[in-house]
Short mmCIF file of N, CA, C and O in Angstrom, two decimals:
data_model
loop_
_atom_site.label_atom_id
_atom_site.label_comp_id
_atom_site.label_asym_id
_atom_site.label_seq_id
_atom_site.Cartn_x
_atom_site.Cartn_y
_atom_site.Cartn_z
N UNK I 1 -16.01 88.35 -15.90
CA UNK I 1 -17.06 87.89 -16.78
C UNK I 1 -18.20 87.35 -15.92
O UNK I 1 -18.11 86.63 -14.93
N UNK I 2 -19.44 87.91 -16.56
CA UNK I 2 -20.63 87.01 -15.59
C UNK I 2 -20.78 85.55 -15.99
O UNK I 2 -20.61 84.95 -17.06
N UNK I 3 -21.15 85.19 -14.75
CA UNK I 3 -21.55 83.28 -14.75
C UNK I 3 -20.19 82.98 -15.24
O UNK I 3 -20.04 82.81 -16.45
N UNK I 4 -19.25 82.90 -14.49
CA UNK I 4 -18.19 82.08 -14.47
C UNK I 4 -18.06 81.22 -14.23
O UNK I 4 -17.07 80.68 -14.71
N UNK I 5 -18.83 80.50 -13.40
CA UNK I 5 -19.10 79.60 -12.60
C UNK I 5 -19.57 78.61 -13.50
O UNK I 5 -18.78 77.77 -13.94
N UNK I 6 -20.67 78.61 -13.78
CA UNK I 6 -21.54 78.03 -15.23
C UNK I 6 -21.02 78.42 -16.42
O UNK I 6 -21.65 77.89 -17.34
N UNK I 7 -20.29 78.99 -16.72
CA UNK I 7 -19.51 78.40 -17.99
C UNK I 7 -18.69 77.28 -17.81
O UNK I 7 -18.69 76.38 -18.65
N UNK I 8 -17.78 77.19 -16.52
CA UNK I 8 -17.00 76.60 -16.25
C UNK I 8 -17.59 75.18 -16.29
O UNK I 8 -16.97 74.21 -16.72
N UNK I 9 -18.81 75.16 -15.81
CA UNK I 9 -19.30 73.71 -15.41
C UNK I 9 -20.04 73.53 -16.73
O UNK I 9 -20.67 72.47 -16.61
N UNK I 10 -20.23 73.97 -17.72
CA UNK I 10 -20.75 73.71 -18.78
C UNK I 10 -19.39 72.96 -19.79
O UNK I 10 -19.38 71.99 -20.54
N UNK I 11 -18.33 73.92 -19.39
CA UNK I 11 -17.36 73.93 -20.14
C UNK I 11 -16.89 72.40 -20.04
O UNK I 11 -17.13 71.62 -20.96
N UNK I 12 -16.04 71.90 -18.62
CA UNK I 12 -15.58 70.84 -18.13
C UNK I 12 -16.39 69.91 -17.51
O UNK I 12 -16.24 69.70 -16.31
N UNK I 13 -17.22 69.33 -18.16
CA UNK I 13 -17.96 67.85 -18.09
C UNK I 13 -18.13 66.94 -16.66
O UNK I 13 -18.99 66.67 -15.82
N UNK I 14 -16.07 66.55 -17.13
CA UNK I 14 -16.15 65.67 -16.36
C UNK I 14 -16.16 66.12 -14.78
O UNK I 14 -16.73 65.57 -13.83
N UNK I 15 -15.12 67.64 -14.83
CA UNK I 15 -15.36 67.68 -13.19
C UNK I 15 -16.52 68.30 -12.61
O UNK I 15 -16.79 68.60 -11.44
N UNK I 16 -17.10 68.42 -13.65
CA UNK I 16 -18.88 68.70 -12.60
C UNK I 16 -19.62 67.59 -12.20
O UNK I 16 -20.38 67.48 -11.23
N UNK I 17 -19.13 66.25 -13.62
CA UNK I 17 -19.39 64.91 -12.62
C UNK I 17 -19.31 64.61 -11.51
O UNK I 17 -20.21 64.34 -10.72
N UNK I 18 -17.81 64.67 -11.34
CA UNK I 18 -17.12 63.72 -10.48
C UNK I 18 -17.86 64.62 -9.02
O UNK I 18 -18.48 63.96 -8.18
N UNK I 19 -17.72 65.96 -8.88
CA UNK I 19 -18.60 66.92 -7.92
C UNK I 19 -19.84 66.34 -7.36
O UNK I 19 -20.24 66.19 -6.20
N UNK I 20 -20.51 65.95 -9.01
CA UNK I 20 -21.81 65.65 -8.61
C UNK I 20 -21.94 63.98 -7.62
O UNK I 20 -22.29 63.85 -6.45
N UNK I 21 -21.64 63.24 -8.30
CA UNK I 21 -21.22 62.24 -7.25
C UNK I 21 -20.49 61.79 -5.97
O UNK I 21 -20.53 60.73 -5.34
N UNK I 22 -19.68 63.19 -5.74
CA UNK I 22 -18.93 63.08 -4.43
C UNK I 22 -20.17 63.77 -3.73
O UNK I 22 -20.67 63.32 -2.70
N UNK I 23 -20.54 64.70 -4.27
CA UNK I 23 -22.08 65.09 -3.30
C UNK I 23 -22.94 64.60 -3.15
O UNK I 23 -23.66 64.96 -2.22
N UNK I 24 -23.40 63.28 -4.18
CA UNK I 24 -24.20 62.72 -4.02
C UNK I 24 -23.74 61.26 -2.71
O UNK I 24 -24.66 60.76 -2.07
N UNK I 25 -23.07 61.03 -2.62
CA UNK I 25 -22.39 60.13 -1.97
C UNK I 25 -22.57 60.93 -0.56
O UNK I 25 -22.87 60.15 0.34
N UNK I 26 -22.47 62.25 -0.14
CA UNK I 26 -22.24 62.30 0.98
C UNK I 26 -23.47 62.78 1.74
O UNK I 26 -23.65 63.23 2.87
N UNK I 27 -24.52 62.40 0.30
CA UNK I 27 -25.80 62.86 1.08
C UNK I 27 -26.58 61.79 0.13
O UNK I 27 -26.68 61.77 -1.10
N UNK I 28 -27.11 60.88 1.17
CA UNK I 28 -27.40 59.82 0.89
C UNK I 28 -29.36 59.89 0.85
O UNK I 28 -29.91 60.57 1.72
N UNK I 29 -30.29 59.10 -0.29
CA UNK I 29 -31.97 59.41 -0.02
C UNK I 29 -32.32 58.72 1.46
O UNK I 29 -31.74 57.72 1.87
N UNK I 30 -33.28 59.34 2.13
CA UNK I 30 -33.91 59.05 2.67
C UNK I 30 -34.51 58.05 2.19
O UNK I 30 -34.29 57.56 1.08
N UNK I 31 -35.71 57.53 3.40
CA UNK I 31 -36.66 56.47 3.46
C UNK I 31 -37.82 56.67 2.62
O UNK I 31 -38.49 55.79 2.07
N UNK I 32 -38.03 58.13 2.58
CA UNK I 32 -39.11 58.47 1.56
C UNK I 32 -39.07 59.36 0.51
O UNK I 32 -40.02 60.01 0.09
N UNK I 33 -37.85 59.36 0.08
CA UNK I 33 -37.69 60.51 -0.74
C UNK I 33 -37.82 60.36 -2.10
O UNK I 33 -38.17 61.35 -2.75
N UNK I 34 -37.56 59.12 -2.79
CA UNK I 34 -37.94 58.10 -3.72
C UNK I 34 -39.31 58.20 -4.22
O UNK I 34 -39.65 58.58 -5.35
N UNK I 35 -40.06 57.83 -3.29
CA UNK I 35 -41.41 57.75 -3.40
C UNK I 35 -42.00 59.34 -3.76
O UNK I 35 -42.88 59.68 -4.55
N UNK I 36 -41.08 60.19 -2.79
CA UNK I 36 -42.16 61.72 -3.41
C UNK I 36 -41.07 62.50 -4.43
O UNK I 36 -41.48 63.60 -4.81
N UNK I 37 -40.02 62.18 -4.83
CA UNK I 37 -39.78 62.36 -6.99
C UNK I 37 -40.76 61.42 -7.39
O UNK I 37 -41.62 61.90 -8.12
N UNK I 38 -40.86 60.30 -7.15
CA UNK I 38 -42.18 60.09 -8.07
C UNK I 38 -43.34 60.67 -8.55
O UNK I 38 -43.77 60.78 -9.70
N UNK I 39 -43.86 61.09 -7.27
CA UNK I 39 -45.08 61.90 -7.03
C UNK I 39 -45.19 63.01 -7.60
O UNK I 39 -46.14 63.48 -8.21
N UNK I 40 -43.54 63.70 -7.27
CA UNK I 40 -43.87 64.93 -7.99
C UNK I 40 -43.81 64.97 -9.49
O UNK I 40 -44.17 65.89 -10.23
N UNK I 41 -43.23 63.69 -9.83
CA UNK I 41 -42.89 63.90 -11.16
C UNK I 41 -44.09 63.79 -11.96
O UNK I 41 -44.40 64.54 -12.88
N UNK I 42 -44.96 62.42 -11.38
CA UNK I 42 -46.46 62.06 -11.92
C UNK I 42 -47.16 64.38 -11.88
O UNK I 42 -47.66 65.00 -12.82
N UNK I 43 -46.99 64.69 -11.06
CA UNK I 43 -47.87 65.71 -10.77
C UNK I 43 -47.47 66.77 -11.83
O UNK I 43 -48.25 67.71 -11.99
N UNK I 44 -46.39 66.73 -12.53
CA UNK I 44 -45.21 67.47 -13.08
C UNK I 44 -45.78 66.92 -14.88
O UNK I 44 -46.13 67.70 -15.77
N UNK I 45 -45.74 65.85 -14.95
CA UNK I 45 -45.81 65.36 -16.73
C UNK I 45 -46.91 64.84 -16.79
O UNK I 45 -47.23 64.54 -17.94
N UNK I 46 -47.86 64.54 -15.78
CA UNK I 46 -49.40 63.98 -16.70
C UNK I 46 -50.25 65.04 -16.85
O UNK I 46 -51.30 64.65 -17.37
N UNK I 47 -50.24 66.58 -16.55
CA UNK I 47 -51.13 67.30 -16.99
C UNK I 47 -50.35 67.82 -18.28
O UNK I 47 -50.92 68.32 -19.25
N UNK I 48 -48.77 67.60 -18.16
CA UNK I 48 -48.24 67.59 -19.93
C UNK I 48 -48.45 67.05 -20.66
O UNK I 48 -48.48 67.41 -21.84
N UNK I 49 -48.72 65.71 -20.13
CA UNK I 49 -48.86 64.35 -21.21
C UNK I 49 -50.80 64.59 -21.70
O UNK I 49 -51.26 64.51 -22.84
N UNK I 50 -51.46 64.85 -20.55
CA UNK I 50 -52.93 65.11 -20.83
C UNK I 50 -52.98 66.35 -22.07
O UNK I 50 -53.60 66.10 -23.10
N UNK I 51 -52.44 67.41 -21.94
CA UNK I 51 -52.22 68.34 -22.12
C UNK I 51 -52.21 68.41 -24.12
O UNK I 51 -52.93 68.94 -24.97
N UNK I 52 -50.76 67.41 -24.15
CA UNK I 52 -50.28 67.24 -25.36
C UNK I 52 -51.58 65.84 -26.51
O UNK I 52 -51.75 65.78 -27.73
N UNK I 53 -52.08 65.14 -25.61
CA UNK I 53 -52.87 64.32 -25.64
C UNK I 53 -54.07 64.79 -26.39
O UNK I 53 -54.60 64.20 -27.34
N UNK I 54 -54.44 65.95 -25.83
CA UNK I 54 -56.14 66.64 -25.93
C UNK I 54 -55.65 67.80 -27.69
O UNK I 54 -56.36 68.09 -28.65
N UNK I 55 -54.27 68.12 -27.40
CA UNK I 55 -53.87 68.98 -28.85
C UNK I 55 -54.39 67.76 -29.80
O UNK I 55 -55.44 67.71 -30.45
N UNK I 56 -53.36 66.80 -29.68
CA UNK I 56 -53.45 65.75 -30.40
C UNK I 56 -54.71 65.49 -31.23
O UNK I 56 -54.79 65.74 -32.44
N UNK I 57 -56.11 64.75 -30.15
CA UNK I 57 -57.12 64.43 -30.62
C UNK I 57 -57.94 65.93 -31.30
O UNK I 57 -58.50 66.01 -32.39
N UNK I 58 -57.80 66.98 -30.31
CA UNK I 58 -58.58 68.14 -31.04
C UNK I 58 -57.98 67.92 -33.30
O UNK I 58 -58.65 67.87 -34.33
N UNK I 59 -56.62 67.88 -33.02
CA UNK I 59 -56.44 67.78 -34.22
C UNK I 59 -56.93 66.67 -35.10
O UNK I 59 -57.82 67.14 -35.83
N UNK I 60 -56.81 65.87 -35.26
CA UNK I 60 -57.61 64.89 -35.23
C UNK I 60 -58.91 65.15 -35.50
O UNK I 60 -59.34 65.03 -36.65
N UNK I 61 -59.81 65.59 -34.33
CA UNK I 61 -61.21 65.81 -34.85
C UNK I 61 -61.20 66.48 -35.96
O UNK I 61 -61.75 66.15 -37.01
N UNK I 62 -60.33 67.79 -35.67
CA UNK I 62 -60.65 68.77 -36.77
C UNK I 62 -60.65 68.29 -38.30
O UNK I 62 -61.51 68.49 -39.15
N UNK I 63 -59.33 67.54 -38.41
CA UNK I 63 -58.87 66.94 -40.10
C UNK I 63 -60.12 65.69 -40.17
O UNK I 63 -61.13 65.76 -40.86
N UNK I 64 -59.89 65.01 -39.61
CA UNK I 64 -61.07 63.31 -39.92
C UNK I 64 -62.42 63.22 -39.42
O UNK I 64 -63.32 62.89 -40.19
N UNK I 65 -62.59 63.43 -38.48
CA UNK I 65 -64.07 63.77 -37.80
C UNK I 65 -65.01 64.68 -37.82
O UNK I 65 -66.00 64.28 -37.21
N UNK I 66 -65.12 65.62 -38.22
CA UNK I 66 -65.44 66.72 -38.18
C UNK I 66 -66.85 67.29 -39.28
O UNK I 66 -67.76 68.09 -39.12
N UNK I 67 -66.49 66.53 -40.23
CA UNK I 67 -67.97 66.14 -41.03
C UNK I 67 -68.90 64.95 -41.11
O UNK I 67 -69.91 64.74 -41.79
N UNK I 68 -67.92 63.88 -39.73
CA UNK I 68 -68.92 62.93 -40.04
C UNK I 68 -70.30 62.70 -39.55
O UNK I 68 -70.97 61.77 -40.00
#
């Protein structure tokens, strides 16, 4: 069967946990690595957040503003 692999880890929860934390444990963040998920994340959701923001008000204008 294809993706056996990923069923499996979809399937059984907990031992893709426990995986994930023994790997995470044996690879520990750096000094700056913290700081750039931040970065990327800011770079990642504020042109979503702008994005969803500008739908928003366009709508807005259109229904309430729009004849005044």
């Amino acid at each position: 069967m294809f993706f056996r692999k990923k069923i499996n880890r979809v399937v059984d929860v907990e031992k893709a946990e426990e995986r994930f934390e023994k790997d995470t444990e044996q690879l520990p963040l750096e000094k700056k690595d913290r700081p750039a998920m931040v970065i990327a994340a800011l770079i990642v959701f504020v042109p979503a957040l702008i994005l969803v923001l500008a739908v928003f008000l366009l709508v807005l204008y259109f229904f309430f503003f729009r004849f005044l």
